[in-house]
Coordinates of C-alpha atoms (C1' of nucleotides) in Angstrom, one line a residue:
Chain A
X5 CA -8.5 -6.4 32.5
X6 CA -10.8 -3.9 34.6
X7 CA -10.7 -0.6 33.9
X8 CA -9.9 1.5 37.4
X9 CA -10.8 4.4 35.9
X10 CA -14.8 5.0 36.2
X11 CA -15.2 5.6 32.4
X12 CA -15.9 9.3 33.4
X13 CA -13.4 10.7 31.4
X14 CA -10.1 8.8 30.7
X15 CA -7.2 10.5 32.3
X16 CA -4.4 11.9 30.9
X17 CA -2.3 8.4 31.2
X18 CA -4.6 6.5 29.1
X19 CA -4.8 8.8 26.6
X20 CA -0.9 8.6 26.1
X21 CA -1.0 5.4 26.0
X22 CA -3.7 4.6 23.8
X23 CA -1.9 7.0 21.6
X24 CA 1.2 4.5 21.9
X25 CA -0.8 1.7 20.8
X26 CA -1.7 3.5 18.0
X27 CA 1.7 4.7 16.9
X28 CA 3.0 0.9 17.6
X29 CA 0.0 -0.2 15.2
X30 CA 1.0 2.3 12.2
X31 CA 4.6 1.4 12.9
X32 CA 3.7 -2.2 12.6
X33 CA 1.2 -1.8 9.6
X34 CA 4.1 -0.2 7.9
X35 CA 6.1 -2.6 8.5
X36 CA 4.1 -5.7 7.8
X37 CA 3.5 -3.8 4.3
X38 CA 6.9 -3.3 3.3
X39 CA 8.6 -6.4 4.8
X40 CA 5.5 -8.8 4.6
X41 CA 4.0 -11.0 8.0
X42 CA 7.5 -12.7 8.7
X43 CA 9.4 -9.4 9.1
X44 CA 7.2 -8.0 11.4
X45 CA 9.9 -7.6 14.4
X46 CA 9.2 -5.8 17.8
X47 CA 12.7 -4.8 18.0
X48 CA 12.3 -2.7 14.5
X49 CA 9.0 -1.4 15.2
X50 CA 10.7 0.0 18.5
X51 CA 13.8 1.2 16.7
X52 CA 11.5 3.2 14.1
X53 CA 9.8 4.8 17.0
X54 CA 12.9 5.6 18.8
X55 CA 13.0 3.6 21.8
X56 CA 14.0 0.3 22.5
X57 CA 12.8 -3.2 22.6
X58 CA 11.9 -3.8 25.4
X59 CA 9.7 -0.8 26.0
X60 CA 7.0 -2.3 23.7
X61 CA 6.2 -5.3 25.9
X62 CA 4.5 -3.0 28.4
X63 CA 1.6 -2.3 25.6
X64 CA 1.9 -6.3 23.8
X65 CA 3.0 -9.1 26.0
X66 CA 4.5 -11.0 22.9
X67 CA 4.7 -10.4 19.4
X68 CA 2.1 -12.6 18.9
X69 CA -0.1 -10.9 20.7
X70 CA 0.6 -7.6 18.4
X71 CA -0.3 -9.5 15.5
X72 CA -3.4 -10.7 17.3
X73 CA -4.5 -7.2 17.5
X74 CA -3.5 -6.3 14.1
X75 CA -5.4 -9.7 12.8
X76 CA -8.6 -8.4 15.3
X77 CA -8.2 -4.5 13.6
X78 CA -7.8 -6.8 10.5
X79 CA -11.2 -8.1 10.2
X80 CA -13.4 -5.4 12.3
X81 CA -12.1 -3.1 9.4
X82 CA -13.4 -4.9 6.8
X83 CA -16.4 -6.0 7.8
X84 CA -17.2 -2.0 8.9
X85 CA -16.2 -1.3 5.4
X86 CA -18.4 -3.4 3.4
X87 CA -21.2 -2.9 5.8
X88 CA -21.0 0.6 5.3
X89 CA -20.8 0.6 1.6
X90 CA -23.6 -1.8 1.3
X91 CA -25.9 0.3 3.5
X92 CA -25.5 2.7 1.2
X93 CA -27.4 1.2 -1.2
X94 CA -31.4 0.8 -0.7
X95 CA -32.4 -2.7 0.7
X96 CA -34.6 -3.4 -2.1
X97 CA -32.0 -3.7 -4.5
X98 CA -30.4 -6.6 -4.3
X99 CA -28.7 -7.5 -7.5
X100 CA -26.8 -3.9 -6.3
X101 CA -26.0 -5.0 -2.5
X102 CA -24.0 -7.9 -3.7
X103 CA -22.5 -6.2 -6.8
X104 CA -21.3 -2.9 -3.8
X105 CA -20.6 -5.6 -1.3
X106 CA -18.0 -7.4 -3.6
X107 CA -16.4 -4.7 -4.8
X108 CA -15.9 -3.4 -1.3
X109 CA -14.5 -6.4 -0.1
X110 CA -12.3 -6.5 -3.0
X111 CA -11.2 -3.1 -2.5
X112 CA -10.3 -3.6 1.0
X113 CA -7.9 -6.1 0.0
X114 CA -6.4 -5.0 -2.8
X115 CA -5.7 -1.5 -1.4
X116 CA -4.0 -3.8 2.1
X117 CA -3.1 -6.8 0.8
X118 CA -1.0 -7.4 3.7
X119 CA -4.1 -7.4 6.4
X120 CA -5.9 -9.6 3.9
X121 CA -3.5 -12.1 4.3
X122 CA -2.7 -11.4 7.9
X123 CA -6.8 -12.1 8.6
X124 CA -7.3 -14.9 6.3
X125 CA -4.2 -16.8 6.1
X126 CA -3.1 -17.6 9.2
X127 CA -3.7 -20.8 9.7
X128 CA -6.5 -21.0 12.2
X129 CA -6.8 -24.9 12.8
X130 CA -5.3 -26.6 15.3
X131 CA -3.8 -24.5 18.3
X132 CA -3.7 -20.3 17.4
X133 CA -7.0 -18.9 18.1
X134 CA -9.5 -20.5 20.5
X135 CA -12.7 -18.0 20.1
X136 CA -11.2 -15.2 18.2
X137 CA -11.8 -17.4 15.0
X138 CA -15.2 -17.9 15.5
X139 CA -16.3 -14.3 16.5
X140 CA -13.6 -13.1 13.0
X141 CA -15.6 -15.7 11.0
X142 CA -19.0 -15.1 12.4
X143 CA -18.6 -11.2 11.8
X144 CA -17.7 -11.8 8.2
X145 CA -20.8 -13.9 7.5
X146 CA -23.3 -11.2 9.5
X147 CA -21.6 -8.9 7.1
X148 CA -22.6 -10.5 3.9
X149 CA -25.9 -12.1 5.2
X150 CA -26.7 -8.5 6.1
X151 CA -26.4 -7.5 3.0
X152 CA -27.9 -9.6 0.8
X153 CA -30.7 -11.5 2.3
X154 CA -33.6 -9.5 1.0
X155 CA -35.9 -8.6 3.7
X156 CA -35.3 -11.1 6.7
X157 CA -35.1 -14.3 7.3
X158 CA -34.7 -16.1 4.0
X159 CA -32.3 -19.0 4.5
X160 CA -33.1 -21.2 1.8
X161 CA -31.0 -24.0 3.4
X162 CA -29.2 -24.3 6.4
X163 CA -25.8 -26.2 7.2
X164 CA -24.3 -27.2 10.7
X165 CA -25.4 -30.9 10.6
X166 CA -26.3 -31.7 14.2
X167 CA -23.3 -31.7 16.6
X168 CA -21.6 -28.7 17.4
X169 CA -23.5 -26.0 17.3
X170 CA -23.5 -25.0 21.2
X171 CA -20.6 -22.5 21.5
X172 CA -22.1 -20.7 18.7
X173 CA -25.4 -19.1 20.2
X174 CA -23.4 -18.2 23.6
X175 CA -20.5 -16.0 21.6
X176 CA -22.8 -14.1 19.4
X177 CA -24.4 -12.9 22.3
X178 CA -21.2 -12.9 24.6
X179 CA -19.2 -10.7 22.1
X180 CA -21.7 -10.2 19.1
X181 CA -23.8 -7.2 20.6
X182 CA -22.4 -4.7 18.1
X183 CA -23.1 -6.3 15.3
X184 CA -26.9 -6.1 15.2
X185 CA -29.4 -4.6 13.2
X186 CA -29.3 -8.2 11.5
X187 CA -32.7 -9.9 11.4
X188 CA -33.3 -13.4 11.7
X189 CA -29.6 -15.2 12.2
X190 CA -30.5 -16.9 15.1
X191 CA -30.1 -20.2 13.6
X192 CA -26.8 -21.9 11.8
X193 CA -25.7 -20.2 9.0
X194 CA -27.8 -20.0 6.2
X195 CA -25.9 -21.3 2.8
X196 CA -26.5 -18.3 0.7
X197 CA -23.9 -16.3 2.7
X198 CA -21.8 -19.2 3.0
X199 CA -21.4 -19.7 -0.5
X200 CA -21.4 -16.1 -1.3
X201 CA -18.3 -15.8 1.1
X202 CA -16.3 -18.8 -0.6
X203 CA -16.6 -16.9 -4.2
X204 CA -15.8 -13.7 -3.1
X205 CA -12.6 -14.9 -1.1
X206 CA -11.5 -17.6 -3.9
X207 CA -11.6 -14.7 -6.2
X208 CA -10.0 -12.1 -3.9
X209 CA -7.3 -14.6 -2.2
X210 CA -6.0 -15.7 -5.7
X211 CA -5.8 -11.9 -7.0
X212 CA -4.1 -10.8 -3.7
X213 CA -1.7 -13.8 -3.4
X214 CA -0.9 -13.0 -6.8
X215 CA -1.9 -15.9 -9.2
X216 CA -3.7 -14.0 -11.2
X217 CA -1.1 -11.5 -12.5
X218 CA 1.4 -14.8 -12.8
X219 CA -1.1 -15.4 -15.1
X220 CA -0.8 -11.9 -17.0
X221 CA -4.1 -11.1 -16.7
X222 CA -7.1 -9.0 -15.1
X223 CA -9.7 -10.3 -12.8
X224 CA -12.3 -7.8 -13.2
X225 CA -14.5 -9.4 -15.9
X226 CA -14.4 -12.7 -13.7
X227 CA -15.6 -10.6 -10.3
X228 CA -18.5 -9.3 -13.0
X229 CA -19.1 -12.6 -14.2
X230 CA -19.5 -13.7 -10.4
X231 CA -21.9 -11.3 -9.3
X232 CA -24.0 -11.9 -12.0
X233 CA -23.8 -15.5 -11.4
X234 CA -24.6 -15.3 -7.7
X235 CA -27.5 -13.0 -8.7
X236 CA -28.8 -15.5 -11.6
X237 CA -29.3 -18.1 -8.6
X238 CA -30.3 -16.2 -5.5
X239 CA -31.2 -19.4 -3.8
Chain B
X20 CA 24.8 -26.5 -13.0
X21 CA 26.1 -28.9 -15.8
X22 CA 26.1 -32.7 -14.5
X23 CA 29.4 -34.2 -15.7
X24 CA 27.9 -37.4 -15.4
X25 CA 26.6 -38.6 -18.9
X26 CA 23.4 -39.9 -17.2
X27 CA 24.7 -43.5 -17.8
X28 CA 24.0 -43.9 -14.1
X29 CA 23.9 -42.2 -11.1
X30 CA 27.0 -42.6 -9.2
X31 CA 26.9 -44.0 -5.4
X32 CA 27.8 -39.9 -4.5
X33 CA 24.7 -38.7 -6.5
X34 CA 22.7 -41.6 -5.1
X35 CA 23.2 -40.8 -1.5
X36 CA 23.0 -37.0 -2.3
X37 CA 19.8 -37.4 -3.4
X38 CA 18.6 -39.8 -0.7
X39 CA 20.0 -36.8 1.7
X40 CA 17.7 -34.1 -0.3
X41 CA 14.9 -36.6 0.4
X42 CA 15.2 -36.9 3.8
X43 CA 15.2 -33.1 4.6
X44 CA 12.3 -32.9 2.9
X45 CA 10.6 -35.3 4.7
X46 CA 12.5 -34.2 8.1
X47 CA 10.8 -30.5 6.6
X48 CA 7.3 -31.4 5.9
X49 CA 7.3 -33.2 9.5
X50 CA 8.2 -29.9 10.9
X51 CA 5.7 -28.0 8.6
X52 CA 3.1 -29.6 9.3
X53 CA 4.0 -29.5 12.8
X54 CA 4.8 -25.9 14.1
X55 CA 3.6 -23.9 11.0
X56 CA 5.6 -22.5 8.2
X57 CA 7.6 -20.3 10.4
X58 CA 8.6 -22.9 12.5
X59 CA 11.0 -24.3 9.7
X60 CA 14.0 -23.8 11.3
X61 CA 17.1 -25.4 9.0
X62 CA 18.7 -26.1 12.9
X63 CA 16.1 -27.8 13.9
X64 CA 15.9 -30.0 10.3
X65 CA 19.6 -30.6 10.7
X66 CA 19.3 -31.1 14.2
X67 CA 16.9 -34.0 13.3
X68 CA 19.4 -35.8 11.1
X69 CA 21.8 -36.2 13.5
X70 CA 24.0 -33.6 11.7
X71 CA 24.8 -29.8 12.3
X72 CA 23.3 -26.8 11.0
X73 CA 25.4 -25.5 8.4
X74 CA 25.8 -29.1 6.5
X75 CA 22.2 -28.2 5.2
X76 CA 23.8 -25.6 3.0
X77 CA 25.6 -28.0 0.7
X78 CA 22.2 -28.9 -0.3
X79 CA 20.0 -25.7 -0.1
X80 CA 21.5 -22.2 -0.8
X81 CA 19.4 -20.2 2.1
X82 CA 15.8 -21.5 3.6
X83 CA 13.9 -19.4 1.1
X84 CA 16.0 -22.0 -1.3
X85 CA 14.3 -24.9 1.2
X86 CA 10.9 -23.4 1.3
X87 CA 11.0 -23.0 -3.0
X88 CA 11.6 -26.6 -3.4
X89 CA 9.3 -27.6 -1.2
X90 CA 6.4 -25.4 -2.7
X91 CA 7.6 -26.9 -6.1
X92 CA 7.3 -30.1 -5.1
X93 CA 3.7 -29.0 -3.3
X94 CA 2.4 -27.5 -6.3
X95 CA 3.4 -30.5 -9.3
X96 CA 2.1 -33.2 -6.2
X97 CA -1.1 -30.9 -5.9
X98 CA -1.6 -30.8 -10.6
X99 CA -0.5 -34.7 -10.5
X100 CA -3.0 -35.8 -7.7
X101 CA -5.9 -34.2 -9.3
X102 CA -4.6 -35.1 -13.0
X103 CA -4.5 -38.6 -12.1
X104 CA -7.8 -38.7 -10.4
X105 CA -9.6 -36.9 -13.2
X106 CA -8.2 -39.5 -15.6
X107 CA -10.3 -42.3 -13.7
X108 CA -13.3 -40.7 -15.5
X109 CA -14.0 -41.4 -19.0
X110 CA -13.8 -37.9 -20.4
X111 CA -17.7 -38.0 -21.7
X112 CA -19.0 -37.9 -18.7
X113 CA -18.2 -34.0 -18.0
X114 CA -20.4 -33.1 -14.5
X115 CA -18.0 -36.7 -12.9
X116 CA -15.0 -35.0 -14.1
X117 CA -15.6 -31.6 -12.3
X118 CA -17.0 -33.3 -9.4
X119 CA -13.8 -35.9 -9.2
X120 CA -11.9 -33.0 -9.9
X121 CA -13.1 -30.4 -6.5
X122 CA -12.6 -33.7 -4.5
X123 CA -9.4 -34.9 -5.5
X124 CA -8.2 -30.8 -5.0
X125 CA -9.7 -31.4 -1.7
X126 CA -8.8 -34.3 -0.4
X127 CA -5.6 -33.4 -1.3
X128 CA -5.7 -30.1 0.5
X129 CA -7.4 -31.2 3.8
X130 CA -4.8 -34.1 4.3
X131 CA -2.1 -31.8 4.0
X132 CA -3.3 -28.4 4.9
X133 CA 0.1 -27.2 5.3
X134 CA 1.1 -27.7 2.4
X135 CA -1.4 -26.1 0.3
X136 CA -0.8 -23.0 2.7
X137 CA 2.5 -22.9 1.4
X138 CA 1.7 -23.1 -1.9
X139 CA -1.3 -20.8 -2.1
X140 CA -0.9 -18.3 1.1
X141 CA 2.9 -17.3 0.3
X142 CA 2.4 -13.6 -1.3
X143 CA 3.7 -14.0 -4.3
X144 CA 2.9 -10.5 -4.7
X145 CA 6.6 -8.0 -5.0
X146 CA 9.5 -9.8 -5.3
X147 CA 9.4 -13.4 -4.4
X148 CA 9.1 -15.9 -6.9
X149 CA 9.4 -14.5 -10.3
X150 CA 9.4 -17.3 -12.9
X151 CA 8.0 -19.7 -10.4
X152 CA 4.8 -18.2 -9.6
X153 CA 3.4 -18.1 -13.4
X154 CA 4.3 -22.2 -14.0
X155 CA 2.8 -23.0 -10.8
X156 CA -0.3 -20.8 -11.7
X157 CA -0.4 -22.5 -15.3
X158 CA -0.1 -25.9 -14.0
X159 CA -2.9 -25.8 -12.0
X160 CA -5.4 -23.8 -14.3
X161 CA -3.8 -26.6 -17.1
X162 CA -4.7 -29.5 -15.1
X163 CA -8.6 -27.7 -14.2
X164 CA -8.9 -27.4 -17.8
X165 CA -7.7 -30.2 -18.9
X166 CA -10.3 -32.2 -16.6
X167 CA -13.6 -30.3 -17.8
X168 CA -13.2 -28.7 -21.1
X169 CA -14.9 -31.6 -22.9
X170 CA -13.9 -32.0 -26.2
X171 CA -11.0 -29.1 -27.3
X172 CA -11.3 -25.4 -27.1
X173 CA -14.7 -24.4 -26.1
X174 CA -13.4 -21.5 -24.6
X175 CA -16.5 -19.7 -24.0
X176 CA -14.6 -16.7 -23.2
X177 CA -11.5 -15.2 -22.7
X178 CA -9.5 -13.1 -19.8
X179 CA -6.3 -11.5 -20.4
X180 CA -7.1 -8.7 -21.8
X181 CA -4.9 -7.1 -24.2
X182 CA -1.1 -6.1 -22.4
X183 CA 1.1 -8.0 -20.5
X184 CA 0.7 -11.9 -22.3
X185 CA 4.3 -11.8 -23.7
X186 CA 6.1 -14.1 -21.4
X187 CA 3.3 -16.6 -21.5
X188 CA 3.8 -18.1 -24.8
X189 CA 7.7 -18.6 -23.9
X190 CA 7.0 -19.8 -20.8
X191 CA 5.0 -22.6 -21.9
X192 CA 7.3 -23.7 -24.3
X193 CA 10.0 -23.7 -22.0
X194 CA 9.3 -25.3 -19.1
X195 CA 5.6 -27.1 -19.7
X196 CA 6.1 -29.8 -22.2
X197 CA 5.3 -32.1 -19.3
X198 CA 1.9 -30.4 -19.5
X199 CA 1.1 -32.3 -22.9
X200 CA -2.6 -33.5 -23.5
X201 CA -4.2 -30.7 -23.6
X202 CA -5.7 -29.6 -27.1
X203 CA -6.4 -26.0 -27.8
X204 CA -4.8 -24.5 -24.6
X205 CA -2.1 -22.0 -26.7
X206 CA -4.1 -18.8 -26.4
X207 CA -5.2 -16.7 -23.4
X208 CA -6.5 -19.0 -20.1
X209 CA -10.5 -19.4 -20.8
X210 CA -12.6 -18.4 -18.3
X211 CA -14.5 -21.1 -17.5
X212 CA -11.2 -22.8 -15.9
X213 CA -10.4 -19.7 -13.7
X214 CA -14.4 -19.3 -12.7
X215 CA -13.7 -23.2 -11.5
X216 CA -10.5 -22.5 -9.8
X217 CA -11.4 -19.7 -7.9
X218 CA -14.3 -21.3 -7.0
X219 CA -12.5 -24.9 -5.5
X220 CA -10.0 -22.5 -4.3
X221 CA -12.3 -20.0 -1.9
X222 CA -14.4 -23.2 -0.7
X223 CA -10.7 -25.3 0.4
X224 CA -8.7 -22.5 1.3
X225 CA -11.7 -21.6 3.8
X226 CA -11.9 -24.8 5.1
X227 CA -8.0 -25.6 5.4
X228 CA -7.7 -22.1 7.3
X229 CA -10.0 -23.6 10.0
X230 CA -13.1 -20.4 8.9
X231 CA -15.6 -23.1 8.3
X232 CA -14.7 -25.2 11.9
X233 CA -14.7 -22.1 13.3
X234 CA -18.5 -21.4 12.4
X235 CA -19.0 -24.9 14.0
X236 CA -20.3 -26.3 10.3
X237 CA -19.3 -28.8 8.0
X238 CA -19.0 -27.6 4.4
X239 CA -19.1 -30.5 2.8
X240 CA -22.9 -29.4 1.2
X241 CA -21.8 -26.3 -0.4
X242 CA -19.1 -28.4 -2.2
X243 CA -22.0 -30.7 -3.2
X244 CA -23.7 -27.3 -4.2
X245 CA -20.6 -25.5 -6.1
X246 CA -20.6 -28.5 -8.6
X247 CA -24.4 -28.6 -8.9
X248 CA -24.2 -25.1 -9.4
X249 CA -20.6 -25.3 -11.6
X250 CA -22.4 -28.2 -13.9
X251 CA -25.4 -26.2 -14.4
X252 CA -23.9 -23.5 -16.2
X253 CA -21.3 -25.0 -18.7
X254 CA -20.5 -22.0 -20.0
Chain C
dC2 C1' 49.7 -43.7 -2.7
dC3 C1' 48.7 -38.8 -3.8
dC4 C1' 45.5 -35.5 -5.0
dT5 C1' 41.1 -33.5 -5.9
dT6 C1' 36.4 -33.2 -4.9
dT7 C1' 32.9 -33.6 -1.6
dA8 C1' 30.8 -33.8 3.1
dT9 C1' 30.8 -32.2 7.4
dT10 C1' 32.4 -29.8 11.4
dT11 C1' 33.7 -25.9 14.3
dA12 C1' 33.9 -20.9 14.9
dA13 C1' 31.9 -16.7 14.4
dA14 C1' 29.2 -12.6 12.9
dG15 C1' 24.6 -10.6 12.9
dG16 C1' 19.8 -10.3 14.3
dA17 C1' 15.6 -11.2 16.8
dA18 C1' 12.5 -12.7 20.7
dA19 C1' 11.8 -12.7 25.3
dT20 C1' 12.9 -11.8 30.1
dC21 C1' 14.9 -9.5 34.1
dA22 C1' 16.7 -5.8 37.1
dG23 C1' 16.9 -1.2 37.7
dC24 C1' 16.2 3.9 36.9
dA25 C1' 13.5 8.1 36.1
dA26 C1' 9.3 10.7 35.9
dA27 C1' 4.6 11.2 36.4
dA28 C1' 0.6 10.4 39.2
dA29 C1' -1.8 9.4 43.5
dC30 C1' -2.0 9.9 48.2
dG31 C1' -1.0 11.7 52.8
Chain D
dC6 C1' 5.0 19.5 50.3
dG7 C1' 6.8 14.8 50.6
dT8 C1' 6.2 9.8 50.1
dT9 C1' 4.6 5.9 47.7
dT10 C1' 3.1 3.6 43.6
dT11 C1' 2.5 3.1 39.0
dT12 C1' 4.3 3.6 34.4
dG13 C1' 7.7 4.0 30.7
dC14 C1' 11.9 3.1 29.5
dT15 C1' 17.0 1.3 29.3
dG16 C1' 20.8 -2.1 29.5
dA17 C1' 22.2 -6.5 30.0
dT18 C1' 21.4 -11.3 29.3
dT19 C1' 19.7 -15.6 27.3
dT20 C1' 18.4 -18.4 23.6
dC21 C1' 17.7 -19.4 19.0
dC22 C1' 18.1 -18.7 14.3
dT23 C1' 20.5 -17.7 9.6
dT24 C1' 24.5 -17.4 7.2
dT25 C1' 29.6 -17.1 6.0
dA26 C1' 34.3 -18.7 6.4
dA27 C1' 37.8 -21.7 7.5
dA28 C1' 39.4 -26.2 9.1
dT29 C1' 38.9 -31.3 9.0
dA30 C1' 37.4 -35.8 7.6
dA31 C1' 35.8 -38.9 4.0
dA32 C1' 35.5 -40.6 -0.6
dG33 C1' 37.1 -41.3 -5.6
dG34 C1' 40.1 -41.2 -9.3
dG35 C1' 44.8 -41.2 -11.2

DNA sequence: CCCTTTATTTAAAGGAAATCAGCAAAAACG
DNA sequence: CGTTTTTGCTGATTTCCTTTAAATAAAGGG
């Protein structure tokens, strides 16, 4: 858990083995690609890189705990690629922020398919991921809120009733500090993003999953017809 | 393939045959529900029944074989629940029929979550269900449309663009005259239906998956909005 | 009562996850 | 330089799963 080393410079060691990780990442990536979530096997990861099975429990205590990291890569990726796509536009246009932001979540998952689904459909309720799921979650709504509420904060309504909101406020500041640069989501979620999220993921997860090429045909013209939708009502 | 029987009546064999496909089902969906779809383990199913592991092959060729029927059976429980609960709604009264419509989907969803991950999260995407994955796609955009396209084809617009719509037409001849009932359905899937679907689908494949719960909120306002927001623009 | 079909069992091959004991090399320390 | 510790890895083992093949019990039909 602590580091030993004084953050001076890492040492040779932890180089190599941050390297490992990587490599057992890629390997893994690869793998999860070709052979989908369920084939993802610590013993063929291990064989692709040459060494044995065994050898990879001293970087992931379980396979699980590999595709935690993948499914943590998973989302941090994303949400840095739509938040830097949408930053490139200027703040003031916000019919384009959406438009930029959909297609770059789009993109994301179309071009990874697998990581999309390794993010979004594992089954989160019940016992898997204690706080992991909130922090995922709450990074994806930062992401779009940042992008499309205009100037600060807007929030033309706000959900989270009355009873739970507690462990919220303490894990956006235990674990939230890079996310920043986000004015005025102190509060519960405002619905804009909330409902902005649900479109663009209905849309996405069906096209990824695949239902929308059992139906022979192209999604585009319904992502347009979304974002203009979305920008017809903008609360 | 061919039943020799002339379908007079089921003999005492076919009787108790099926009664043994029902229970491994049911023994299957317990586990489902229980450990997660990669927890089906055809040991443990047949361990259950009292009987050994490779008895469960008389009855299902591999576990994908398991897994298909069960997603079958998913989707067509899924199209019927929502068919039958649209039908309470006399079919004037268009804005009751969407909103009967996104609560039957998902009631149905939330009090079996794992089987609408099984339906909707498997990747259909490469090689796994080739046939399948189109009527199970058509069945539910059938049964959408059905419910809110008010009088016949409206079809405000239509997807599918100019390719790959050969094996539709056969496909819905073959294997959908249960389908029936609805008028003016033969040509390309209108959009409206698919703007609705996705729609349902990103608010209850969100919720099932736990992202909502995880943000501490109860979503049940943006259904209330989607519909608002669905009814106001008709198309 | 025999014979065919069906249901189920045992046996076995093949693979994966996870854990343990042990070995070798690099690093850290004297 | 030499010793100790840490780190990376191997081999063996255990358990569990899927799946095939062969042997056995049960049921039905002539």
């Amino acid at each position: 858990m602590a580091q030993d080393a004084p953050r001076s410079q890492p040492t040779r060691r932890e180089r190599y083995r941050a390297q490992t990780i990587r490599e057992i990442k890629e390997h893994a990536l690869r793998r999860l690609a070709e052979l989908g979530p369920d084939g993802l096997s610590l013993n063929a990861i291990a064989r692709a890189m040459g060494i044995t099975g065994p050898a990879l429990y001293r970087y992931y205590a379980s396979r699980d705990a590999l595709i935690e990291a993948l499914t943590d890569d998973a989302y941090q990726d994303l949400v840095q690629t739509v938040r830097t796509a949408v930053d490139g536009v200027p703040a003031g246009e916000a019919g384009n922020r959406l438009r930029v932001l959909m297609e770059a979540f789009r993109g994301w998952a179309l071009t990874q398919p697998h990581r999309y689904l390794l993010a979004f459909k594992t089954p989160l309720t019940g016992t898997v991921p204690p706080r992991a799921a909130t922090r995922h979650a709450n990074s994806v709504v930062a992401a779009i809120l940042c992008a499309v509420v205009p100037h600060e904060s807007d929030t033309p309504a706000r959900f989270a009733p009355e009873g739970p909101g507690v462990s919220l406020e303490q894990e956006r500041q235990e674990q939230w500090s890079t996310a920043g640069s986000c004015a005025g989501v102190d509060g519960p979620v405002p619905a804009r993003a909330l409902l902005i999220w649900s479109r663009i993921h209905g849309l996405v997860d069906l096209e990824v999953t695949g239902q929308f090429s059992a139906l022979g045909l192209d999604p585009s013209a319904l992502y347009c017809a979304e974002a203009a939708a979305l920008i017809g009502e903008p609360g």
